[in-house]
mmCIF file of C-alpha atoms in Angstrom:
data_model
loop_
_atom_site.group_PDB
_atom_site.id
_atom_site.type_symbol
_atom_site.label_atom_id
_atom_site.label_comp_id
_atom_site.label_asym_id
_atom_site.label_seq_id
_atom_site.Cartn_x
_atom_site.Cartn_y
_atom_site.Cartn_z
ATOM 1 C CA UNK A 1 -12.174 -7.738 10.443
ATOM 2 C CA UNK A 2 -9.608 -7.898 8.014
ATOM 3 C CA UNK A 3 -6.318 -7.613 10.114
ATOM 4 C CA UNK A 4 -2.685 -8.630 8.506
ATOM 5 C CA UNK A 5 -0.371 -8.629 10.773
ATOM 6 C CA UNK A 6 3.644 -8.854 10.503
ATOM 7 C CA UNK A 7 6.653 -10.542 12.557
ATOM 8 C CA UNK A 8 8.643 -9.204 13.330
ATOM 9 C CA UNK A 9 8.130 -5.704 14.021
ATOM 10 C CA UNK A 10 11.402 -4.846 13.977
ATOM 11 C CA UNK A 11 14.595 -6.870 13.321
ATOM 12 C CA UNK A 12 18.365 -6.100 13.487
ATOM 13 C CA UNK A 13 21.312 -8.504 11.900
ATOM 14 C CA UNK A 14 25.028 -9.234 10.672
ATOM 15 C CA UNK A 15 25.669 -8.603 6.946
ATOM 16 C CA UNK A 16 25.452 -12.226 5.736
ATOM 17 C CA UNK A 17 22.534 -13.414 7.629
ATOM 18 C CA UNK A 18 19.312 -14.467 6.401
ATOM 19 C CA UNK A 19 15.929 -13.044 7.382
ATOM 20 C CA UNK A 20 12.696 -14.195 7.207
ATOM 21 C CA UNK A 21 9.642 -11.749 7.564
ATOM 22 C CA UNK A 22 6.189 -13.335 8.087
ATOM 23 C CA UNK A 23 2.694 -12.284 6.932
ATOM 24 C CA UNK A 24 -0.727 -13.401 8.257
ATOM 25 C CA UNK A 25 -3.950 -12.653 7.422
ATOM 26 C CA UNK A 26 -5.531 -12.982 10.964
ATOM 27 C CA UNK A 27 -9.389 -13.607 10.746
ATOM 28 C CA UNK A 28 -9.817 -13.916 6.635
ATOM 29 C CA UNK A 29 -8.151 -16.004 4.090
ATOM 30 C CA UNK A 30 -6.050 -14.545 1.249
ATOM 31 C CA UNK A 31 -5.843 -15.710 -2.250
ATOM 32 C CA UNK A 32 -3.490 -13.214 -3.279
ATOM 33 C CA UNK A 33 -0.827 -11.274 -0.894
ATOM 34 C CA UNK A 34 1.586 -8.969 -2.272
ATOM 35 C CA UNK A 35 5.310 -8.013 -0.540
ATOM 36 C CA UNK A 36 6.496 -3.940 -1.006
ATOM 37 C CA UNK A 37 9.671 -2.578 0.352
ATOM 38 C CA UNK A 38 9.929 1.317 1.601
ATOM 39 C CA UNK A 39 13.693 3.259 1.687
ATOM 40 C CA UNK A 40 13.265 6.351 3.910
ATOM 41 C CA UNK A 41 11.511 9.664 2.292
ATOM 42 C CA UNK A 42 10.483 6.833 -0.436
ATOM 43 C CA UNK A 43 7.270 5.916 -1.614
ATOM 44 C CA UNK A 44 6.094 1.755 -1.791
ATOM 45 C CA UNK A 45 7.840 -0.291 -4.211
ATOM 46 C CA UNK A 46 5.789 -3.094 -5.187
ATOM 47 C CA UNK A 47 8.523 -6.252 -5.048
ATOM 48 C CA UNK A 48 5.929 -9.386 -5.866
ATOM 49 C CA UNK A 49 2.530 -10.751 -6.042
ATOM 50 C CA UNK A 50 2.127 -14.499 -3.894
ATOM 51 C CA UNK A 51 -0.498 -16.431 -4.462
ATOM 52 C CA UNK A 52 -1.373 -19.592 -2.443
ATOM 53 C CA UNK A 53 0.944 -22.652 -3.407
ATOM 54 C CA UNK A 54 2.297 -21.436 -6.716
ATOM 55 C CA UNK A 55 5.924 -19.705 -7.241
ATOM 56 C CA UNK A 56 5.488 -15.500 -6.945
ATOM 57 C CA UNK A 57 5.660 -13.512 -9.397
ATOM 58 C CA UNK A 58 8.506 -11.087 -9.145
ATOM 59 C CA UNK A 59 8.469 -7.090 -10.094
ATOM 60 C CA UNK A 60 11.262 -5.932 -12.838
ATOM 61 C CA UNK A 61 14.390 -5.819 -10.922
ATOM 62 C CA UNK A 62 13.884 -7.968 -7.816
ATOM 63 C CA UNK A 63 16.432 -11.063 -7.497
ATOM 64 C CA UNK A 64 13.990 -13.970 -6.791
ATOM 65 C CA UNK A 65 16.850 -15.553 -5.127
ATOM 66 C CA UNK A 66 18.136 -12.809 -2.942
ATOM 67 C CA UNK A 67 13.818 -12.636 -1.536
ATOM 68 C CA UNK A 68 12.727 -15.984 -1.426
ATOM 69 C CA UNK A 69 8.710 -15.942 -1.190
ATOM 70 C CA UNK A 70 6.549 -18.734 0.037
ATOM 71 C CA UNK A 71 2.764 -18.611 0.355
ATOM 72 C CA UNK A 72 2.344 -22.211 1.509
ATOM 73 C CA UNK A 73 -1.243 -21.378 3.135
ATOM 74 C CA UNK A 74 -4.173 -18.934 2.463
ATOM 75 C CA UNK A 75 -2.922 -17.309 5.730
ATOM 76 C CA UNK A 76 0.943 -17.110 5.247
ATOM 77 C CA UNK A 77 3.403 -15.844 3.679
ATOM 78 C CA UNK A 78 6.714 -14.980 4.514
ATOM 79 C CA UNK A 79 9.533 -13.821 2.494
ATOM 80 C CA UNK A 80 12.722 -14.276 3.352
ATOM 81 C CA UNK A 81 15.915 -11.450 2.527
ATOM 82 C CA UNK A 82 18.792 -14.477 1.911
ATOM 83 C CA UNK A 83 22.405 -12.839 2.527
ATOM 84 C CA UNK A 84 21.115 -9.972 3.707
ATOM 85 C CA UNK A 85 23.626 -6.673 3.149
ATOM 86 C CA UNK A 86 23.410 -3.068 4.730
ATOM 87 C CA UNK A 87 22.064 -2.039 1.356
ATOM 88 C CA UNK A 88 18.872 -4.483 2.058
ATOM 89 C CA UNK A 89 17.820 -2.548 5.550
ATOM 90 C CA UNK A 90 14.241 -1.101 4.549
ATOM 91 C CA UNK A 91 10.693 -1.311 5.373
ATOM 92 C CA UNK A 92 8.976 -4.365 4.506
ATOM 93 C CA UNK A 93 5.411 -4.295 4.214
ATOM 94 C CA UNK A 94 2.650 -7.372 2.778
ATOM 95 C CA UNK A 95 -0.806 -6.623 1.899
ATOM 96 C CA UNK A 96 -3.706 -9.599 1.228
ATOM 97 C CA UNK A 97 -6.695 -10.089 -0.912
ATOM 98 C CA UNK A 98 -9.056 -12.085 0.657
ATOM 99 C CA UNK A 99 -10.886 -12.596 -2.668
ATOM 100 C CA UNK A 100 -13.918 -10.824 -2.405
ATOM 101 C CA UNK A 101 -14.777 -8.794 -5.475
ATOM 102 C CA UNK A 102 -14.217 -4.950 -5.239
ATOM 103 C CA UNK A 103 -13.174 -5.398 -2.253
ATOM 104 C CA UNK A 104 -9.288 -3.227 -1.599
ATOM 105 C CA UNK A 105 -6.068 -4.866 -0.313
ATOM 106 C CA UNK A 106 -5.652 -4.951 3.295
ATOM 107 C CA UNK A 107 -2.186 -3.735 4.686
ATOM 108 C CA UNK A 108 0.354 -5.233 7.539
ATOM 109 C CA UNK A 109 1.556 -2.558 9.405
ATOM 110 C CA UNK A 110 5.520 -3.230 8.089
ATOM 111 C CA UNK A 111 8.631 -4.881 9.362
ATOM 112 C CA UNK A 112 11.773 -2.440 9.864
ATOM 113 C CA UNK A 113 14.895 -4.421 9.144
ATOM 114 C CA UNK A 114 18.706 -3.212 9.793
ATOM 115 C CA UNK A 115 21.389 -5.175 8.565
ATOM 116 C CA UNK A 116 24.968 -4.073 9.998
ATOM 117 C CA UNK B 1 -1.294 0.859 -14.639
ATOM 118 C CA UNK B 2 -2.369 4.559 -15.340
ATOM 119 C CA UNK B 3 -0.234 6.880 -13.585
ATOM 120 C CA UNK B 4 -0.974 9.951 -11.015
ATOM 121 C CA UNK B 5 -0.146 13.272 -10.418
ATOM 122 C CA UNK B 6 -0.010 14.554 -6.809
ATOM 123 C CA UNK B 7 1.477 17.605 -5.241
ATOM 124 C CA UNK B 8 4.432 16.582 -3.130
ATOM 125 C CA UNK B 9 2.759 18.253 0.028
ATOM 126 C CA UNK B 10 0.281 20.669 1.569
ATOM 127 C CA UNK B 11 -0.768 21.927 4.822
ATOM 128 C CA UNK B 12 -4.220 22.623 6.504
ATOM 129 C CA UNK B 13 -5.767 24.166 9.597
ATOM 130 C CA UNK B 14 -6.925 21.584 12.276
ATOM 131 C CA UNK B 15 -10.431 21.581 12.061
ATOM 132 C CA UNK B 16 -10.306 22.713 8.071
ATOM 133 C CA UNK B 17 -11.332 20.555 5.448
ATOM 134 C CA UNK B 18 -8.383 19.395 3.470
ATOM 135 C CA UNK B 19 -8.999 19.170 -0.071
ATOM 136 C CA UNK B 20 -5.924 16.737 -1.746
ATOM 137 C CA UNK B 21 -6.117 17.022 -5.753
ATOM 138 C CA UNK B 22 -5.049 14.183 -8.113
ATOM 139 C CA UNK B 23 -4.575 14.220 -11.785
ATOM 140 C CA UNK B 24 -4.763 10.565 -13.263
ATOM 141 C CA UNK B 25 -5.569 11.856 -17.351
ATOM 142 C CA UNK B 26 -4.681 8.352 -19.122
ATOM 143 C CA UNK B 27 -7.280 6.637 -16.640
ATOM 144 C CA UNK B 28 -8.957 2.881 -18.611
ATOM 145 C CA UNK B 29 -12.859 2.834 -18.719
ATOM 146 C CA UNK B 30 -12.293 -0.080 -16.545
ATOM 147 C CA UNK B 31 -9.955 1.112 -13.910
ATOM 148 C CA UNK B 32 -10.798 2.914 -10.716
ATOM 149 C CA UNK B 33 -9.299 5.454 -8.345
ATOM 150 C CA UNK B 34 -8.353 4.808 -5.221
ATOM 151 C CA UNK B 35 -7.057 6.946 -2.049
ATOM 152 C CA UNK B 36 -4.667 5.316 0.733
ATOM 153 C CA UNK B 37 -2.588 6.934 3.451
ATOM 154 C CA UNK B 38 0.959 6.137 5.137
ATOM 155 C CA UNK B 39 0.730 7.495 8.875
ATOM 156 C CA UNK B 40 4.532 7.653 9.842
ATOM 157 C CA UNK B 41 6.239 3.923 9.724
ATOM 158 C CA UNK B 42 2.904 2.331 9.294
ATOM 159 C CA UNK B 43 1.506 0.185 6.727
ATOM 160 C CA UNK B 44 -0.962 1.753 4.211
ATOM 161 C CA UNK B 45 -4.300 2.316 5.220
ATOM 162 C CA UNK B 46 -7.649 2.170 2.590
ATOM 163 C CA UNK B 47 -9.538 5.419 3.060
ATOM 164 C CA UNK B 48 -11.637 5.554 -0.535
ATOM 165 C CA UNK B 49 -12.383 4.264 -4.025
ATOM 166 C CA UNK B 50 -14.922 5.012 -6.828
ATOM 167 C CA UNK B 51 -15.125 4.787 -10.246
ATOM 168 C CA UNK B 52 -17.024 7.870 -11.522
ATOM 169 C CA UNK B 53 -19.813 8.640 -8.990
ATOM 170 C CA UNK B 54 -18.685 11.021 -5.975
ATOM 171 C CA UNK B 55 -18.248 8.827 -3.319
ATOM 172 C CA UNK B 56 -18.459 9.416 0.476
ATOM 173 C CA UNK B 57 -17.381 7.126 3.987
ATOM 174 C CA UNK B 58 -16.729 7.657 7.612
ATOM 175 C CA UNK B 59 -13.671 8.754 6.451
ATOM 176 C CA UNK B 60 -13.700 11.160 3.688
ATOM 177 C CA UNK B 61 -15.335 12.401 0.272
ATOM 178 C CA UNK B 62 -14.127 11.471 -2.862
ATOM 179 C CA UNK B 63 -14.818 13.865 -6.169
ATOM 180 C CA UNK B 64 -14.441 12.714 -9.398
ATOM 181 C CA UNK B 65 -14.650 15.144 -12.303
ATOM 182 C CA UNK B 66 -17.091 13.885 -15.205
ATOM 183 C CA UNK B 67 -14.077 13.490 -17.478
ATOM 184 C CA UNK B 68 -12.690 11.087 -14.966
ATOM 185 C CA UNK B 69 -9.289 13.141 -15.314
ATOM 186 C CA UNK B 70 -8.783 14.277 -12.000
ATOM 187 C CA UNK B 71 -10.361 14.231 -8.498
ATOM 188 C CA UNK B 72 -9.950 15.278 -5.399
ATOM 189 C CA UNK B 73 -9.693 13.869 -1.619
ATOM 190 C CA UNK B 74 -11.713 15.621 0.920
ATOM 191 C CA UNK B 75 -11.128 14.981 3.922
ATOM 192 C CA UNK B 76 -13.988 17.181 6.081
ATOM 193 C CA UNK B 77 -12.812 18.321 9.517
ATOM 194 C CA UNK B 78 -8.912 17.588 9.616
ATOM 195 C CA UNK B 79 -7.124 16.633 13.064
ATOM 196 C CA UNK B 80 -3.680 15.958 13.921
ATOM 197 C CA UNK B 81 -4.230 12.739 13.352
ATOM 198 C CA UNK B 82 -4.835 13.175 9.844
ATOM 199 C CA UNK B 83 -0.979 14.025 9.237
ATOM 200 C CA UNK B 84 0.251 11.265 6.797
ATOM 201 C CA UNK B 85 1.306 11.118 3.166
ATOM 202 C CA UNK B 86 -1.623 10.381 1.270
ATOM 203 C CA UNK B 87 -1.532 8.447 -2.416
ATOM 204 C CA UNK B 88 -3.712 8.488 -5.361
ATOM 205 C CA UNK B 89 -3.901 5.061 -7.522
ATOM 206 C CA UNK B 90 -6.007 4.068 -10.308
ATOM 207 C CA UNK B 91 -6.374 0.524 -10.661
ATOM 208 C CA UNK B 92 -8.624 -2.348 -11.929
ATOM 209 C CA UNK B 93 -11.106 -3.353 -9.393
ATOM 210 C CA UNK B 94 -10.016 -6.730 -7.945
ATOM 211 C CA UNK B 95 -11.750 -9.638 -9.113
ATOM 212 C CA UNK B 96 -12.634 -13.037 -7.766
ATOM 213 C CA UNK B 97 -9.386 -15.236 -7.542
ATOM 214 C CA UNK B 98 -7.076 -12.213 -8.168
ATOM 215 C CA UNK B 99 -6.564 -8.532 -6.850
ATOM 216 C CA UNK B 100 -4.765 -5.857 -9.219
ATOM 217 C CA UNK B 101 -1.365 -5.041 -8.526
ATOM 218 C CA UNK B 102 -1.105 -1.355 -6.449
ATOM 219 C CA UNK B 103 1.593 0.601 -8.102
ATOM 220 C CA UNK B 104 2.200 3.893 -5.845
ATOM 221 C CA UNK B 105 3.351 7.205 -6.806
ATOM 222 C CA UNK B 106 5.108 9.683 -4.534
ATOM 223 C CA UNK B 107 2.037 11.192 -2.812
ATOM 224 C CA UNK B 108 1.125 14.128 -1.131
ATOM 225 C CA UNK B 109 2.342 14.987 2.343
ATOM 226 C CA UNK B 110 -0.567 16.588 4.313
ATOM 227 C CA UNK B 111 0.565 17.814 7.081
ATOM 228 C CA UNK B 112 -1.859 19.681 9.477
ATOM 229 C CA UNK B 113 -1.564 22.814 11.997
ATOM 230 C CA UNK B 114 -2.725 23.388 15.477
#
């Protein structure tokens, strides 16, 4: 049990274009999920914390308008890279808390996007 | 968050037991440490937590000093498999309604040898 899952995998667009990356928690419900971006040779960098039908909470540094979060269920959240630039290509991961005390964050396996 | 000190890699012998050392020395009362690893363009996978006890899974060992300074990863009988960078947090045990934000450091990149 436990499985987050991301979509897409992998996506590819034109400088300009928005992007929307989507986050499920497949057989549990999350209270809390969190989005992290990943440059190459670069460790996690926590971006913000989602929680179910409230605004997210954004790290030090992150434009809330350039990644527009919504967590509009206890199973989804996507987050969405508006105007997206070469600069913005990166590994996007999401993680979820299903709420259970002591219980760890459970990872997606990441979404690889390229902008050109 | 309390912050972590990692060597940027190591190597070990397939088959070896790969011992991965962490210093965390500003570690809360209330927070506990906790051992993930990245396998190459993969999400983050849970391998361990405790809080002071030595603590063992499927998985690996963890060894916390009594100080709660430091501790170390073991994992037992290391296979290819096990190549992946491999991070050290200290955090507050999630609660109810809310989990504690994961802040990671650089890690250590274990790489293992035929």
């Amino acid at each position: 049990g436990a499985v987050v899952s991301q979509h897409p995998s992998w996506v590819i667009c034109k400088s300009g274009t928005s992007v929307k990356i989507e986050c499920r928690s497949l057989d549990f419900q999350a209270t809390t999920m969190f989005w992290y971006r990943q440059f190459p040779k670069q460790s996690l960098m926590l971006m913000a914390t989602s929680n179910e039908g409230s605004k997210a909470t954004y790290e030090q540094g992150v434009e809330k308008d350039k990644f527009l979060i919504n967590h509009a269920s206890l199973t989804l959240s996507t987050l969405t890279v508006t105007s997206a630039h070469p600069e913005d290509s990166s590994f996007y991961i999401c993680s979820a808390f299903r709420g259970v005390v002591g219980e760890t964050q459970y990872f997606g396996p990441g979404t690889r996007l390229l902008v050109l | 968050d309390a912050k972590t000190t990692q060597p940027p890699s190591m190597d070990c012998a397939e088959g070896r037991a790969a011992n991965l050392p962490c210093n965390h020395s500003t570690i809360s009362g209330n927070e506990y440490v906790y051992w993930y690893r990245q396998i190459h363009s993969q999400g983050p996978q849970y391998i361990i937590h405790g809080l002071k006890n030595n603590e063992t899974n499927e998985m690996a060992s963890l060894i916390i000093t009594e100080d709660r300074k430091s501790s170390t990863l073991i994992l037992p009988h290391a296979t290819l498999r096990d190549t992946a960078v491999y991070y050290c947090i200290v955090s507050r045990l999630p609660g109810y309604s809310s989990a504690s934000k994961i802040i990671f450091g650089s890690g250590t990149r274990l790489s293992i040898r035929p």
